[in-house]
Amino acid sequence: MGSLNYLSVNAGDITLSFDTNNGPEAFRAKEIIEDMLKRGYALFIKFDDGRFERVRSFDSSKGEYLIAGIEKTESNEETNEKQAPTPEVGPRRGRKRVKFETANVTAVAPTAGG
Amino acid sequence: MSQQLRQRLADDPDLSRSLLHEIAMKGKEYCGLPFPLDGHKLIVEKRHPAYEVFADHNAKIALGGDLKIVNTFWSSHKRCEIVIYDDDGKRKWGYLPGIHHLDQDVSTMGCSGVWSVESELKAMKLLETLVPAHIFRMYFMTGMFLETSERSGVTYIFRRLKPTVAIRPHRNRMKILTCLCLHPIGYYADTWAGAMVPTDDVIAHLLMMRGDEPMFWRKANHIPAYKPNAGL
């Protein structure tokens, strides 16, 4: 079950849940994600270790968010069985891939300054 | 629109909000449509499909007589805004006092009718999932909280209905770098009120700082600490 939260002006915060095993639902969710990115929405993935990363693009054929690669630090490289599992690492250099069915994402509309 | 419907919408903001939400969903505006407010200019993000509609709304807000503002700029020497305007074809200038931000506070209070209590409570619940319990308690009690970026070492004071303050240590003191102001979708000019409820604005700042700090700095307006609209 995937989910996408977005901040709404009129209706408060909304959570869109979708069953990725349900073809039409998954297709609709992918359409929304692609449309949001085209319209300039900023999507942020929350990882289990509390980090956030902005989504750079979305691969709808594989249902994967692409985020910037994470800088490797000593703590990242250490193996630790007690750590929460990290998302799947994709093959592309400079971009990590995260499956949309497991990602916890919040979308923010394009901003207007202030 | 009939006078009866206008009156009904004016008397029931929740009805107006749900109608705007329906229209927004039909147009695939996932984050909704902002609520125009009489007497307040609503500045909407330029790529928003309703940008032209709200530009028309803004144009109808009277400046007073035949005055047309040509330009404004901040004078550090006078500590106020200098306004250049045309009055009946004559070019004139004047001061806008910049001693304190009481005017902005009052205008912000005037915009509170566009938000729903339910939306603000939902936003608070979402914020509760994003920050530790003691930080949420701090925000609930004071309307602000601190977080330091692991990437840059800059500490941010996220504030309800005020710009976010960026500070960092400098010679045993905390130095204010700037105040960062931005609102998703839009905001009401000359106020600190955004189109979204106050806590949603805070969440947007927090997510942008955590998820893409350079973008947060790029997108926000930087307000020097000495200006009244920095809210300090």
XYZ file of C-alpha atoms in Angstrom:
346
model
C 0.000 0.000 0.000
C 1.521 3.293 -1.099
C 0.660 6.717 0.225
C 1.081 10.319 -0.742
C 0.302 13.184 1.659
C -0.277 16.657 0.358
C -0.939 19.965 2.037
C -4.268 21.363 0.860
C -5.525 24.927 1.191
C -9.228 24.134 1.338
C -9.472 20.704 2.923
C -6.492 20.468 5.254
C -3.861 17.804 4.800
C -4.937 14.930 2.591
C -3.531 11.417 2.398
C -3.940 9.552 -0.847
C -3.558 5.812 -0.303
C -3.308 3.437 -3.212
C -3.117 -0.292 -3.604
C -0.136 -0.891 -5.852
C -1.500 -4.349 -6.676
C -4.616 -2.743 -8.098
C -3.748 -1.767 -11.673
C -6.082 1.244 -12.133
C -5.281 2.622 -8.657
C -1.569 2.299 -9.202
C -1.873 3.883 -12.650
C -3.892 6.794 -11.249
C -1.344 7.316 -8.446
C 1.525 7.387 -10.953
C -0.387 9.913 -13.062
C -0.886 12.158 -10.034
C 2.778 11.926 -9.028
C 3.964 12.762 -12.545
C 1.467 15.604 -12.827
C 2.525 17.057 -9.489
C 6.181 17.043 -10.514
C 5.323 18.673 -13.857
C 3.376 21.418 -12.054
C 6.364 22.184 -9.862
C 5.265 20.497 -6.643
C 8.075 19.519 -4.301
C 7.806 15.919 -3.090
C 9.740 14.831 -0.023
C 10.397 11.242 0.987
C 10.746 10.451 4.656
C 13.107 7.579 5.378
C 12.959 5.306 8.409
C 16.062 6.931 9.902
C 14.309 10.323 9.938
C 16.052 11.764 6.876
C 14.154 13.610 4.176
C 15.098 13.849 0.520
C 13.423 15.747 -2.281
C 12.199 13.725 -5.250
C 13.995 14.814 -8.426
C 11.911 12.789 -10.871
C 9.649 9.769 -11.145
C 10.093 6.692 -13.299
C 6.486 5.658 -13.938
C 7.465 2.545 -15.907
C 9.144 1.118 -12.802
C 7.120 3.027 -10.195
C 10.252 4.508 -8.612
C 11.092 7.930 -7.245
C 14.540 9.231 -8.132
C 16.291 11.224 -5.449
C 19.755 12.727 -5.245
C 22.491 10.285 -4.184
C 23.359 10.464 -0.495
C 26.900 11.414 0.597
C 28.568 8.449 2.223
C 29.668 8.967 5.826
C 31.316 6.528 8.187
C 28.020 5.818 9.944
C 26.241 5.128 6.640
C 28.849 2.592 5.619
C 28.850 0.678 8.898
C 26.600 -2.311 8.923
C 24.272 -2.394 11.853
C 21.589 -5.006 12.198
C 19.610 -2.772 14.510
C 19.236 0.007 11.883
C 15.983 0.256 9.953
C 16.297 -1.088 6.403
C 17.310 1.565 3.877
C 15.613 1.879 0.500
C 16.862 -0.094 -2.478
C 19.910 1.416 -4.159
C 19.526 1.882 -7.912
C 22.262 1.465 -10.463
C 22.323 5.067 -11.764
C 25.183 7.202 -10.529
C 24.050 10.289 -8.595
C 20.464 9.099 -8.266
C 18.947 6.690 -5.808
C 15.705 4.922 -6.569
C 12.914 4.395 -4.107
C 9.875 2.213 -4.787
C 6.698 4.260 -4.660
C 4.721 1.500 -2.964
C 6.864 1.711 0.173
C 7.773 5.396 0.207
C 6.261 7.839 2.684
C 5.931 11.029 0.636
C 4.610 14.517 1.387
C 3.943 16.979 -1.448
C 4.178 20.763 -1.134
C 2.666 23.071 -3.765
C 4.862 25.545 -5.651
C 5.685 28.497 -3.447
C 4.993 32.166 -3.885
C 7.632 33.864 -1.777
C 6.377 36.040 1.027
C -23.454 34.817 -9.406
C -26.774 35.706 -7.743
C -26.872 38.076 -4.778
C -28.403 35.296 -2.682
C -25.532 32.933 -3.420
C -22.972 35.677 -2.739
C -24.576 36.331 0.626
C -24.669 32.647 1.447
C -20.993 32.252 0.603
C -20.092 35.335 2.613
C -22.029 34.018 5.640
C -20.599 30.514 5.466
C -16.837 30.382 4.849
C -16.873 26.571 5.184
C -19.247 26.371 2.226
C -16.950 28.644 0.191
C -13.965 26.475 1.098
C -15.686 23.233 0.085
C -16.820 24.776 -3.221
C -13.285 25.977 -3.923
C -12.009 22.491 -3.068
C -14.432 20.910 -5.551
C -13.417 23.321 -8.297
C -9.736 22.707 -7.518
C -10.106 18.910 -7.682
C -11.876 19.127 -11.053
C -8.974 21.209 -12.362
C -6.399 18.821 -10.810
C -5.166 21.547 -8.470
C -4.310 19.059 -5.757
C -3.393 21.610 -3.148
C -6.548 23.609 -3.670
C -7.457 27.171 -4.588
C -6.703 30.089 -2.297
C -9.528 32.082 -0.746
C -9.733 35.674 -2.044
C -10.387 38.244 0.674
C -11.968 41.654 0.170
C -9.477 44.441 0.700
C -6.442 42.135 0.634
C -4.229 41.497 -2.360
C -3.638 37.799 -2.838
C -0.222 37.075 -4.349
C -0.328 33.697 -6.052
C 2.540 31.616 -7.391
C 3.120 32.674 -11.003
C 2.642 29.275 -12.590
C -0.687 28.721 -10.823
C -3.534 28.416 -13.382
C -5.592 30.962 -11.432
C -2.772 33.536 -11.366
C -4.539 35.845 -13.869
C -7.835 35.598 -11.973
C -6.210 36.718 -8.752
C -4.216 39.384 -10.580
C -7.591 40.866 -11.626
C -8.809 40.663 -8.015
C -5.670 42.496 -6.894
C -6.088 45.209 -9.528
C -9.535 46.044 -8.177
C -8.218 46.788 -4.705
C -8.180 50.553 -4.536
C -4.959 52.371 -3.794
C -6.877 55.488 -2.903
C -7.964 58.191 -5.336
C -5.791 58.397 -8.427
C -2.626 57.200 -6.688
C -0.481 54.732 -8.563
C 2.587 53.270 -6.894
C 5.612 53.436 -9.187
C 8.234 51.902 -6.923
C 9.154 51.262 -3.285
C 12.527 50.629 -1.693
C 13.965 50.363 1.814
C 16.101 53.187 3.147
C 18.631 51.973 5.731
C 19.355 55.581 6.631
C 15.691 56.465 7.320
C 14.756 52.914 8.447
C 11.564 52.991 6.428
C 10.162 52.280 2.971
C 10.369 55.132 0.459
C 7.367 55.135 -1.880
C 7.368 56.809 -5.282
C 3.909 57.338 -6.690
C 1.935 59.214 -9.313
C -0.844 61.482 -8.064
C -2.996 63.056 -10.773
C -0.139 62.829 -13.249
C 2.430 64.299 -10.819
C 5.331 62.186 -9.541
C 5.653 62.349 -5.743
C 7.351 60.439 -2.958
C 6.741 59.713 0.691
C 7.686 57.519 3.673
C 6.031 54.386 4.954
C 6.915 54.137 8.647
C 9.014 51.088 9.463
C 9.452 51.317 13.203
C 7.430 48.283 14.230
C 5.295 45.577 12.670
C 1.982 46.246 14.429
C 0.213 47.060 11.140
C 1.319 43.735 9.719
C 0.171 41.921 12.870
C -3.288 43.471 12.639
C -3.601 42.727 8.911
C -2.557 39.135 9.556
C -5.279 38.790 12.195
C -7.727 40.083 9.597
C -6.911 37.151 7.323
C -7.651 34.497 9.922
C -11.204 34.034 8.586
C -9.924 32.268 5.465
C -8.584 29.321 7.445
C -10.606 26.543 9.016
C -9.930 25.327 12.538
C -10.181 21.717 11.319
C -7.415 22.278 8.745
C -5.164 23.830 11.372
C -5.760 20.891 13.736
C -4.940 18.424 10.921
C -1.742 20.338 10.206
C -0.782 20.237 13.899
C -1.318 16.458 13.890
C 0.916 16.132 10.835
C 3.596 18.296 12.443
C 3.441 16.072 15.520
C 4.588 13.151 13.355
C 7.496 15.131 11.947
C 9.180 16.398 15.099
C 10.034 14.892 18.518
C 7.439 15.178 21.271
C 9.265 17.900 23.245
C 9.666 19.994 20.070
C 5.987 19.654 19.251
C 5.188 20.696 22.817
C 7.451 23.738 22.373
C 5.608 24.668 19.167
C 2.184 24.070 20.712
C 2.993 26.325 23.645
C 5.011 29.077 21.969
C 4.254 28.905 18.250
C 7.930 28.307 17.426
C 10.650 25.702 17.567
C 14.323 25.294 16.668
C 16.054 22.817 14.441
C 19.659 22.721 13.291
C 20.474 21.494 9.820
C 22.978 18.641 9.839
C 24.143 19.654 6.367
C 24.920 23.320 6.891
C 25.018 23.777 10.666
C 22.526 26.638 10.353
C 19.886 26.727 13.083
C 16.368 27.615 12.031
C 13.659 29.082 14.224
C 10.401 28.001 12.623
C 7.630 30.343 13.653
C 3.911 30.363 13.218
C 2.781 33.336 11.115
C 6.275 34.824 10.884
C 9.283 34.265 8.613
C 11.724 31.514 9.581
C 14.857 32.909 11.179
C 18.217 31.447 10.117
C 20.958 31.853 12.742
C 24.408 30.464 13.374
C 27.102 30.811 16.027
C 29.496 33.686 15.544
C 32.066 34.727 18.157
C 30.215 33.177 21.107
C 26.903 34.669 20.055
C 24.164 33.658 17.671
C 24.123 35.792 14.558
C 20.994 36.249 12.462
C 21.797 35.398 8.848
C 18.415 36.284 7.404
C 14.680 35.694 7.706
C 13.196 33.355 5.130
C 9.645 33.915 3.967
C 7.681 31.719 1.607
C 4.191 30.326 1.314
C 2.925 27.415 -0.796
C 0.450 28.598 -3.435
C 0.096 32.177 -2.252
C -0.112 34.745 0.503
C -1.928 37.962 1.395
C 0.183 41.024 0.650
C 1.361 43.131 3.620
C 0.541 40.330 6.061
C 2.212 37.144 7.255
C -0.834 35.140 6.311
C -0.443 32.457 3.689
C -3.183 30.827 1.652
C -2.652 27.714 3.805
C -3.234 27.452 7.512
C -0.254 28.697 9.577
C 1.030 25.275 10.595
C 0.983 24.050 6.982
C 3.312 26.943 6.132
C 5.614 25.842 8.981
C 5.512 22.247 7.693
C 6.407 23.423 4.190
C 9.418 25.338 5.556
C 10.494 22.370 7.666
C 10.224 19.840 4.823
C 12.084 22.102 2.411
C 14.861 22.728 4.914
C 15.247 19.038 5.636
C 14.731 17.742 2.096
C 16.502 20.363 -0.016
C 18.043 23.203 1.976
C 19.565 25.025 -1.028
C 16.150 25.075 -2.691
C 14.604 26.482 0.500
C 17.062 29.377 0.404
C 16.603 29.853 -3.328
C 12.785 29.976 -3.237
C 12.316 32.039 -0.084
C 12.354 35.820 0.089
C 15.235 36.906 2.297
C 14.190 39.643 4.705
C 16.937 41.403 6.675
C 16.458 41.217 10.433
C 16.152 44.995 10.788
C 13.054 45.262 8.601
C 9.644 45.225 10.335
C 8.303 42.492 8.054
C 11.002 40.142 9.409
C 8.791 40.002 12.481
C 11.605 40.350 15.021
